[in-house]
Amino acid sequence: MKSRLLLIVCLPIIGCMSSIDAYNHGVTNDLNQNYQAAIKCYTKATIKDPHYAKAYNNLGTALVNVGYYDEAITNYTKALICDPYNGDIYTNNISNVYLKLAQYSYLLGYYQDAIDKYTLAIERKPKNKIAEKIKNMGYEYVELKDIYYNRALAKEAIGLSSCGDYKKACELGDVESCNL
C-alpha cells in the first residue's frame, strides 16, 4: 500500500500530468491571480503538447499580468501558428500588448517609442466583423479609433504632424477627433 501511495504522490512531481491537467491548473491559478504559478502550469502544458494554442494564449496573458511583454508576444504568436482559425483572437492580444507598451512609453515621455508601438498595435488590430467576434467572446478589444487618437497625442508631444491620425480617428467614429 505504501508503494502505491508513493507513486500517486510522485506523479505530479515527475511530470506525469497531462497537458490538459496542467492547463486546467493554470486556469485555476489565473483565476486566483497567482500568475507565477499559472505561468509554470501553462508552460508545462505547452511542453507536453507543443501545439496547444489555448495554453500559449493563456501563458501570454499571464505573462502580460506580470509585465513580461516580449515573452507574451512570443506566446501569442505561437498560439497564432498553432491555431490560425482563431488567429484573430491571438492577433488582437498581440495588438493589446503593443498598446500597453505604447501607453507606458508615452507616460515615461518616450514619445517616438510610443508612436512606434501604437503603429504596431494598429497594424495588428483585427477589423470590422472580427472585432465584434472578439468582443462577443469576452476578449479585451481596444477600438482602433482610440489607438489613432493616442498616436496623434504622442506625435503632437514631439512636434510631429498628427492631422492624419486625428482624421482617421474621426472617420472611425471618434467625435472628439473631428474637432481637432
Coordinates of N, CA and C in Angstrom, one line a residue:
M1 N 0.8 -1.2 0.0 CA 0.0 0.0 0.0 C 0.9 1.3 0.0
K2 N 2.0 1.2 0.8 CA 2.8 2.4 0.8 C 3.4 2.7 -0.6
S3 N 3.8 1.7 -1.3 CA 4.4 2.0 -2.6 C 3.4 2.6 -3.6
R4 N 2.1 2.2 -3.5 CA 1.1 2.9 -4.4 C 0.9 4.3 -4.0
L5 N 0.9 4.6 -2.7 CA 0.7 5.9 -2.2 C 1.9 6.8 -2.7
L6 N 3.1 6.3 -2.6 CA 4.3 7.0 -3.0 C 4.2 7.3 -4.5
L7 N 3.7 6.3 -5.3 CA 3.6 6.6 -6.7 C 2.6 7.7 -7.0
I8 N 1.5 7.7 -6.4 CA 0.5 8.7 -6.6 C 1.0 10.1 -6.2
V9 N 1.7 10.2 -5.1 CA 2.3 11.5 -4.7 C 3.4 11.9 -5.6
C10 N 4.1 11.0 -6.2 CA 5.2 11.4 -7.1 C 4.8 11.8 -8.5
L11 N 3.6 11.3 -8.9 CA 3.2 11.6 -10.3 C 3.3 13.0 -10.7
P12 N 2.7 14.0 -10.0 CA 2.8 15.4 -10.4 C 4.2 15.9 -10.3
I13 N 5.0 15.3 -9.4 CA 6.4 15.8 -9.3 C 7.2 15.4 -10.5
I14 N 7.1 14.2 -11.0 CA 7.9 13.8 -12.1 C 7.3 14.2 -13.5
G15 N 6.2 14.8 -13.4 CA 5.7 15.4 -14.7 C 4.8 14.5 -15.5
C16 N 4.1 13.6 -14.8 CA 3.1 12.8 -15.5 C 1.8 13.4 -15.7
M17 N 1.6 14.7 -15.3 CA 0.4 15.4 -15.5 C 0.2 15.6 -17.0
S18 N -1.0 15.5 -17.5 CA -1.3 15.7 -18.9 C -1.3 17.2 -19.2
S19 N -1.2 17.5 -20.5 CA -1.2 18.9 -20.9 C -2.5 19.6 -20.5
I20 N -3.6 18.8 -20.6 CA -4.9 19.4 -20.2 C -5.0 19.6 -18.7
D21 N -4.5 18.7 -17.9 CA -4.4 18.9 -16.5 C -3.6 20.1 -16.1
A22 N -2.4 20.2 -16.7 CA -1.6 21.4 -16.5 C -2.3 22.7 -16.9
Y23 N -2.9 22.7 -18.0 CA -3.7 23.8 -18.5 C -4.8 24.2 -17.4
N24 N -5.5 23.2 -17.0 CA -6.6 23.5 -16.0 C -6.1 24.0 -14.7
H25 N -4.9 23.5 -14.3 CA -4.3 24.1 -13.1 C -3.9 25.5 -13.3
G26 N -3.4 25.8 -14.5 CA -3.1 27.2 -14.9 C -4.3 28.1 -14.8
V27 N -5.4 27.6 -15.3 CA -6.6 28.4 -15.3 C -7.0 28.7 -13.9
T28 N -6.9 27.7 -13.0 CA -7.3 27.9 -11.6 C -6.4 29.0 -11.0
N29 N -5.1 28.8 -11.2 CA -4.1 29.8 -10.7 C -4.4 31.2 -11.2
D30 N -4.7 31.3 -12.5 CA -5.0 32.6 -13.1 C -6.2 33.2 -12.4
L31 N -7.2 32.4 -12.2 CA -8.4 33.0 -11.6 C -8.2 33.5 -10.2
N32 N -7.2 32.8 -9.5 CA -6.8 33.2 -8.2 C -5.7 34.3 -8.2
Q33 N -5.4 34.8 -9.4 CA -4.4 35.9 -9.6 C -3.0 35.4 -9.1
N34 N -2.7 34.1 -9.2 CA -1.4 33.6 -8.9 C -0.7 33.3 -10.2
Y35 N -0.3 34.4 -10.8 CA 0.2 34.4 -12.2 C 1.5 33.6 -12.3
Q36 N 2.4 33.7 -11.4 CA 3.7 32.9 -11.5 C 3.4 31.4 -11.5
A37 N 2.5 30.9 -10.7 CA 2.1 29.5 -10.8 C 1.4 29.2 -12.1
A38 N 0.5 30.1 -12.5 CA -0.2 29.9 -13.8 C 0.8 29.8 -14.9
I39 N 1.9 30.6 -14.9 CA 2.9 30.6 -15.9 C 3.6 29.2 -16.0
K40 N 3.9 28.7 -14.8 CA 4.5 27.4 -14.7 C 3.6 26.3 -15.3
C41 N 2.3 26.4 -14.9 CA 1.4 25.4 -15.4 C 1.2 25.4 -16.9
Y42 N 1.0 26.6 -17.4 CA 0.8 26.8 -18.9 C 2.1 26.4 -19.6
T43 N 3.2 26.7 -19.1 CA 4.5 26.3 -19.7 C 4.6 24.8 -19.8
K44 N 4.2 24.1 -18.7 CA 4.2 22.7 -18.6 C 3.2 22.1 -19.7
A45 N 2.1 22.7 -19.8 CA 1.1 22.3 -20.8 C 1.7 22.4 -22.2
T46 N 2.4 23.5 -22.5 CA 3.0 23.6 -23.9 C 4.1 22.7 -24.1
I47 N 4.8 22.3 -23.0 CA 5.9 21.4 -23.2 C 5.3 20.0 -23.5
K48 N 4.3 19.6 -22.8 CA 3.6 18.4 -23.0 C 2.9 18.3 -24.4
D49 N 2.4 19.4 -24.8 CA 1.7 19.5 -26.1 C 2.1 20.8 -26.8
P50 N 3.1 20.7 -27.7 CA 3.7 22.0 -28.3 C 2.7 22.6 -29.3
H51 N 1.5 22.0 -29.5 CA 0.5 22.6 -30.4 C -0.7 23.0 -29.7
Y52 N -0.6 23.3 -28.4 CA -1.8 23.6 -27.5 C -1.9 25.1 -27.5
A53 N -2.7 25.6 -28.5 CA -2.8 27.0 -28.8 C -3.4 27.8 -27.5
K54 N -4.4 27.2 -26.9 CA -5.1 27.8 -25.8 C -4.1 28.0 -24.6
A55 N -3.2 27.1 -24.4 CA -2.2 27.2 -23.4 C -1.2 28.3 -23.7
Y56 N -0.8 28.4 -25.0 CA 0.1 29.5 -25.4 C -0.6 30.8 -25.2
N57 N -1.9 30.9 -25.5 CA -2.6 32.2 -25.4 C -2.7 32.6 -23.9
N58 N -3.1 31.6 -23.1 CA -3.2 31.9 -21.6 C -1.9 32.2 -21.0
L59 N -0.8 31.5 -21.5 CA 0.5 31.8 -21.0 C 0.9 33.3 -21.3
G60 N 0.5 33.7 -22.5 CA 0.8 35.1 -22.9 C 0.1 36.1 -22.0
T61 N -1.2 35.8 -21.7 CA -1.9 36.7 -20.8 C -1.4 36.7 -19.4
A62 N -1.0 35.6 -18.9 CA -0.4 35.5 -17.6 C 1.0 36.3 -17.6
L63 N 1.7 36.2 -18.6 CA 3.0 36.9 -18.8 C 2.7 38.5 -18.8
V64 N 1.7 38.9 -19.5 CA 1.3 40.3 -19.5 C 1.0 40.8 -18.1
N65 N 0.3 39.9 -17.3 CA -0.1 40.3 -16.0 C 1.1 40.5 -15.0
V66 N 2.2 39.9 -15.4 CA 3.4 40.1 -14.5 C 4.5 41.0 -15.2
G67 N 4.1 41.6 -16.4 CA 4.9 42.6 -17.1 C 6.0 42.0 -18.0
Y68 N 5.9 40.8 -18.4 CA 6.8 40.2 -19.4 C 6.2 40.3 -20.8
Y69 N 6.2 41.5 -21.4 CA 5.5 41.7 -22.6 C 6.1 41.0 -23.8
D70 N 7.5 41.0 -23.9 CA 8.1 40.4 -25.1 C 7.8 38.9 -25.1
E71 N 7.8 38.3 -23.9 CA 7.5 36.8 -23.8 C 6.1 36.6 -24.2
A72 N 5.2 37.5 -23.8 CA 3.8 37.4 -24.1 C 3.5 37.4 -25.6
I73 N 4.2 38.3 -26.3 CA 4.0 38.4 -27.7 C 4.5 37.1 -28.4
T74 N 5.6 36.6 -27.9 CA 6.1 35.3 -28.4 C 5.1 34.2 -28.3
N75 N 4.5 34.1 -27.1 CA 3.5 33.0 -26.9 C 2.2 33.3 -27.6
Y76 N 1.7 34.5 -27.8 CA 0.6 34.8 -28.6 C 0.8 34.4 -30.0
T77 N 2.1 34.7 -30.5 CA 2.5 34.3 -31.9 C 2.4 32.8 -32.0
K78 N 2.9 32.0 -31.0 CA 2.9 30.6 -31.1 C 1.4 30.1 -31.1
A79 N 0.6 30.7 -30.4 CA -0.9 30.3 -30.4 C -1.4 30.6 -31.8
L80 N -1.0 31.7 -32.4 CA -1.5 32.0 -33.8 C -1.0 31.0 -34.8
I81 N 0.2 30.5 -34.6 CA 0.8 29.5 -35.5 C 0.1 28.1 -35.3
C82 N -0.2 27.8 -34.1 CA -0.9 26.5 -33.8 C -2.3 26.5 -34.2
D83 N -3.0 27.6 -34.2 CA -4.4 27.7 -34.4 C -4.8 28.9 -35.2
P84 N -4.4 28.9 -36.5 CA -4.7 30.0 -37.4 C -6.2 30.3 -37.5
Y85 N -7.1 29.3 -37.3 CA -8.5 29.5 -37.4 C -9.0 30.6 -36.4
N86 N -8.4 30.6 -35.2 CA -8.8 31.6 -34.2 C -7.7 32.7 -34.1
G87 N -7.0 32.9 -35.2 CA -5.9 33.8 -35.3 C -6.2 35.2 -34.9
D88 N -7.5 35.6 -35.2 CA -7.9 37.0 -34.9 C -7.8 37.3 -33.4
I89 N -8.1 36.3 -32.6 CA -8.1 36.5 -31.1 C -6.6 36.7 -30.7
Y90 N -5.7 35.9 -31.2 CA -4.3 36.0 -30.8 C -3.7 37.3 -31.4
T91 N -4.1 37.6 -32.6 CA -3.6 38.9 -33.2 C -4.0 40.1 -32.4
N92 N -5.3 40.0 -31.9 CA -5.8 41.1 -31.1 C -5.0 41.2 -29.8
N93 N -4.7 40.0 -29.2 CA -3.9 40.0 -27.9 C -2.5 40.7 -28.2
I94 N -1.9 40.3 -29.3 CA -0.6 40.9 -29.6 C -0.8 42.5 -29.8
S95 N -1.8 42.9 -30.4 CA -2.1 44.3 -30.6 C -2.2 45.0 -29.2
N96 N -2.9 44.3 -28.3 CA -3.1 44.9 -27.0 C -1.8 45.0 -26.2
V97 N -0.9 44.1 -26.4 CA 0.4 44.2 -25.7 C 1.2 45.4 -26.2
Y98 N 1.2 45.6 -27.6 CA 1.8 46.8 -28.1 C 1.2 48.0 -27.6
L99 N -0.1 48.0 -27.5 CA -0.9 49.2 -27.0 C -0.4 49.5 -25.5
K100 N -0.3 48.5 -24.7 CA 0.2 48.7 -23.3 C 1.6 49.3 -23.3
L101 N 2.4 48.7 -24.2 CA 3.8 49.2 -24.2 C 3.8 50.7 -24.7
A102 N 3.0 51.0 -25.7 CA 2.9 52.4 -26.2 C 2.4 53.3 -25.1
Q103 N 1.5 52.9 -24.3 CA 1.0 53.8 -23.2 C 2.0 54.0 -22.1
Y104 N 2.8 53.0 -21.8 CA 3.9 53.1 -20.8 C 5.0 54.1 -21.4
S105 N 5.3 53.9 -22.7 CA 6.3 54.8 -23.3 C 5.8 56.2 -23.3
Y106 N 4.6 56.4 -23.6 CA 4.0 57.8 -23.6 C 4.1 58.4 -22.2
L107 N 3.7 57.6 -21.2 CA 3.7 58.1 -19.8 C 5.1 58.5 -19.3
L108 N 6.1 57.7 -19.8 CA 7.5 58.0 -19.5 C 8.2 59.0 -20.3
G109 N 7.4 59.6 -21.3 CA 8.0 60.6 -22.1 C 8.8 60.1 -23.3
Y110 N 8.7 58.8 -23.6 CA 9.4 58.3 -24.8 C 8.4 58.3 -25.9
Y111 N 8.2 59.5 -26.5 CA 7.1 59.7 -27.4 C 7.3 58.9 -28.8
Q112 N 8.6 58.9 -29.3 CA 8.8 58.2 -30.5 C 8.6 56.8 -30.4
D113 N 9.0 56.2 -29.2 CA 8.8 54.8 -29.0 C 7.3 54.5 -28.9
A114 N 6.6 55.4 -28.2 CA 5.1 55.3 -28.1 C 4.5 55.3 -29.5
I115 N 4.9 56.2 -30.4 CA 4.4 56.2 -31.8 C 4.7 54.9 -32.5
D116 N 5.9 54.4 -32.3 CA 6.2 53.1 -33.0 C 5.3 52.0 -32.5
K117 N 5.1 51.9 -31.2 CA 4.3 50.9 -30.6 C 2.8 51.0 -31.0
Y118 N 2.3 52.3 -31.0 CA 1.0 52.5 -31.5 C 0.8 52.0 -32.9
T119 N 1.8 52.3 -33.7 CA 1.8 51.8 -35.1 C 1.7 50.3 -35.2
L120 N 2.5 49.6 -34.4 CA 2.5 48.1 -34.4 C 1.1 47.6 -33.9
A121 N 0.5 48.3 -32.9 CA -0.8 48.0 -32.4 C -1.9 48.1 -33.5
I122 N -1.8 49.2 -34.3 CA -2.7 49.5 -35.4 C -2.6 48.4 -36.5
E123 N -1.3 48.1 -36.8 CA -1.1 47.1 -37.9 C -1.6 45.7 -37.5
R124 N -1.7 45.4 -36.2 CA -2.1 44.1 -35.8 C -3.6 44.0 -35.3
K125 N -4.2 45.1 -35.3 CA -5.6 45.2 -34.8 C -6.6 44.6 -35.8
P126 N -7.3 43.5 -35.4 CA -8.4 43.0 -36.3 C -9.5 44.0 -36.5
K127 N -10.1 44.0 -37.7 CA -11.0 45.0 -38.1 C -12.5 44.5 -38.2
N128 N -13.4 45.4 -38.2 CA -14.8 45.2 -38.5 C -15.5 44.0 -37.8
K129 N -16.0 43.1 -38.6 CA -16.8 42.0 -38.1 C -16.0 41.1 -37.1
I130 N -14.7 41.1 -37.3 CA -13.8 40.3 -36.4 C -13.8 40.9 -35.1
A131 N -13.8 42.2 -35.0 CA -13.8 42.9 -33.7 C -15.0 42.6 -32.9
E132 N -16.2 42.5 -33.6 CA -17.4 42.1 -32.9 C -17.3 40.6 -32.3
K133 N -16.7 39.8 -33.1 CA -16.5 38.4 -32.7 C -15.6 38.3 -31.4
I134 N -14.6 39.1 -31.4 CA -13.7 39.1 -30.3 C -14.4 39.7 -29.0
K135 N -15.1 40.8 -29.2 CA -15.8 41.3 -28.0 C -16.9 40.4 -27.5
N136 N -17.6 39.7 -28.4 CA -18.6 38.8 -28.0 C -18.0 37.5 -27.3
M137 N -16.8 37.2 -27.5 CA -16.2 36.1 -26.9 C -15.6 36.5 -25.5
G138 N -15.7 37.8 -25.2 CA -15.2 38.2 -23.9 C -13.8 38.7 -23.8
Y139 N -13.1 38.8 -25.0 CA -11.7 39.3 -25.0 C -11.7 40.8 -25.0
E140 N -10.6 41.3 -24.5 CA -10.4 42.8 -24.5 C -10.2 43.3 -25.9
Y141 N -10.9 44.3 -26.3 CA -10.7 44.9 -27.6 C -10.7 46.4 -27.5
V142 N -9.6 47.0 -27.8 CA -9.5 48.4 -27.8 C -9.8 48.9 -29.2
E143 N -10.7 49.9 -29.3 CA -11.2 50.4 -30.6 C -10.0 51.0 -31.3
L144 N -9.9 50.8 -32.6 CA -8.9 51.3 -33.5 C -8.9 52.8 -33.4
K145 N -10.1 53.5 -33.4 CA -10.1 54.9 -33.3 C -9.4 55.5 -32.1
D146 N -9.4 54.8 -31.0 CA -8.7 55.2 -29.8 C -7.2 55.1 -29.9
I147 N -6.8 54.1 -30.7 CA -5.3 53.9 -30.9 C -4.8 55.1 -31.8
Y148 N -5.6 55.4 -32.8 CA -5.2 56.5 -33.7 C -5.1 57.8 -32.9
Y149 N -6.1 58.0 -32.1 CA -6.2 59.2 -31.3 C -4.9 59.3 -30.3
N150 N -4.6 58.3 -29.7 CA -3.5 58.3 -28.8 C -2.2 58.4 -29.5
R151 N -2.1 57.8 -30.7 CA -0.8 58.0 -31.5 C -0.7 59.5 -31.9
A152 N -1.8 60.2 -32.2 CA -1.8 61.6 -32.6 C -1.3 62.4 -31.4
L153 N -1.7 62.1 -30.2 CA -1.2 62.8 -29.0 C 0.3 62.6 -28.8
A154 N 0.8 61.4 -29.1 CA 2.2 61.2 -29.0 C 3.0 62.0 -30.0
K155 N 2.4 62.0 -31.2 CA 3.1 62.8 -32.3 C 3.1 64.3 -31.9
E156 N 2.0 64.8 -31.4 CA 2.0 66.2 -31.0 C 3.0 66.5 -29.9
A157 N 3.3 65.6 -29.1 CA 4.2 65.8 -27.9 C 5.6 66.0 -28.4
I158 N 6.0 65.5 -29.6 CA 7.3 65.8 -30.1 C 7.3 66.6 -31.4
G159 N 6.2 67.3 -31.6 CA 6.1 68.3 -32.7 C 5.9 67.7 -34.1
L160 N 5.4 66.5 -34.2 CA 5.1 65.9 -35.5 C 3.7 66.2 -35.9
S161 N 3.4 66.1 -37.1 CA 2.0 66.4 -37.6 C 1.1 65.2 -37.2
S162 N 0.0 65.5 -36.6 CA -0.9 64.5 -36.1 C -2.3 64.5 -36.8
C163 N -2.4 65.4 -37.8 CA -3.6 65.6 -38.6 C -4.2 64.3 -39.1
G164 N -3.3 63.5 -39.7 CA -3.7 62.2 -40.4 C -4.3 61.3 -39.4
D165 N -3.7 61.2 -38.2 CA -4.3 60.3 -37.2 C -5.6 60.8 -36.6
Y166 N -5.7 62.1 -36.4 CA -7.0 62.6 -35.9 C -8.1 62.4 -37.0
K167 N -7.7 62.6 -38.2 CA -8.7 62.4 -39.3 C -9.1 61.0 -39.3
K168 N -8.2 60.0 -39.2 CA -8.5 58.6 -39.2 C -9.4 58.2 -38.0
A169 N -9.1 58.8 -36.9 CA -9.9 58.5 -35.7 C -11.3 59.1 -35.9
C170 N -11.4 60.2 -36.5 CA -12.7 60.8 -36.7 C -13.5 60.0 -37.7
E171 N -12.9 59.5 -38.8 CA -13.5 58.6 -39.7 C -14.0 57.3 -39.1
L172 N -13.3 56.9 -38.0 CA -13.7 55.7 -37.3 C -14.7 55.9 -36.2
G173 N -15.1 57.2 -36.1 CA -16.2 57.5 -35.1 C -15.8 58.2 -33.9
D174 N -14.6 58.7 -33.8 CA -14.2 59.4 -32.6 C -14.6 60.9 -32.8
V175 N -15.7 61.3 -32.2 CA -16.2 62.6 -32.4 C -15.2 63.7 -31.9
E176 N -14.5 63.5 -30.8 CA -13.6 64.5 -30.3 C -12.5 64.8 -31.3
S177 N -12.1 63.8 -32.1 CA -11.0 63.9 -33.1 C -11.5 64.8 -34.2
C178 N -12.8 64.8 -34.5 CA -13.3 65.6 -35.6 C -13.2 67.1 -35.4
N179 N -13.0 67.5 -34.1 CA -12.9 68.9 -33.8 C -11.5 69.3 -33.7
L180 N -10.5 68.5 -33.9 CA -9.1 68.8 -33.8 C -8.4 69.1 -35.1

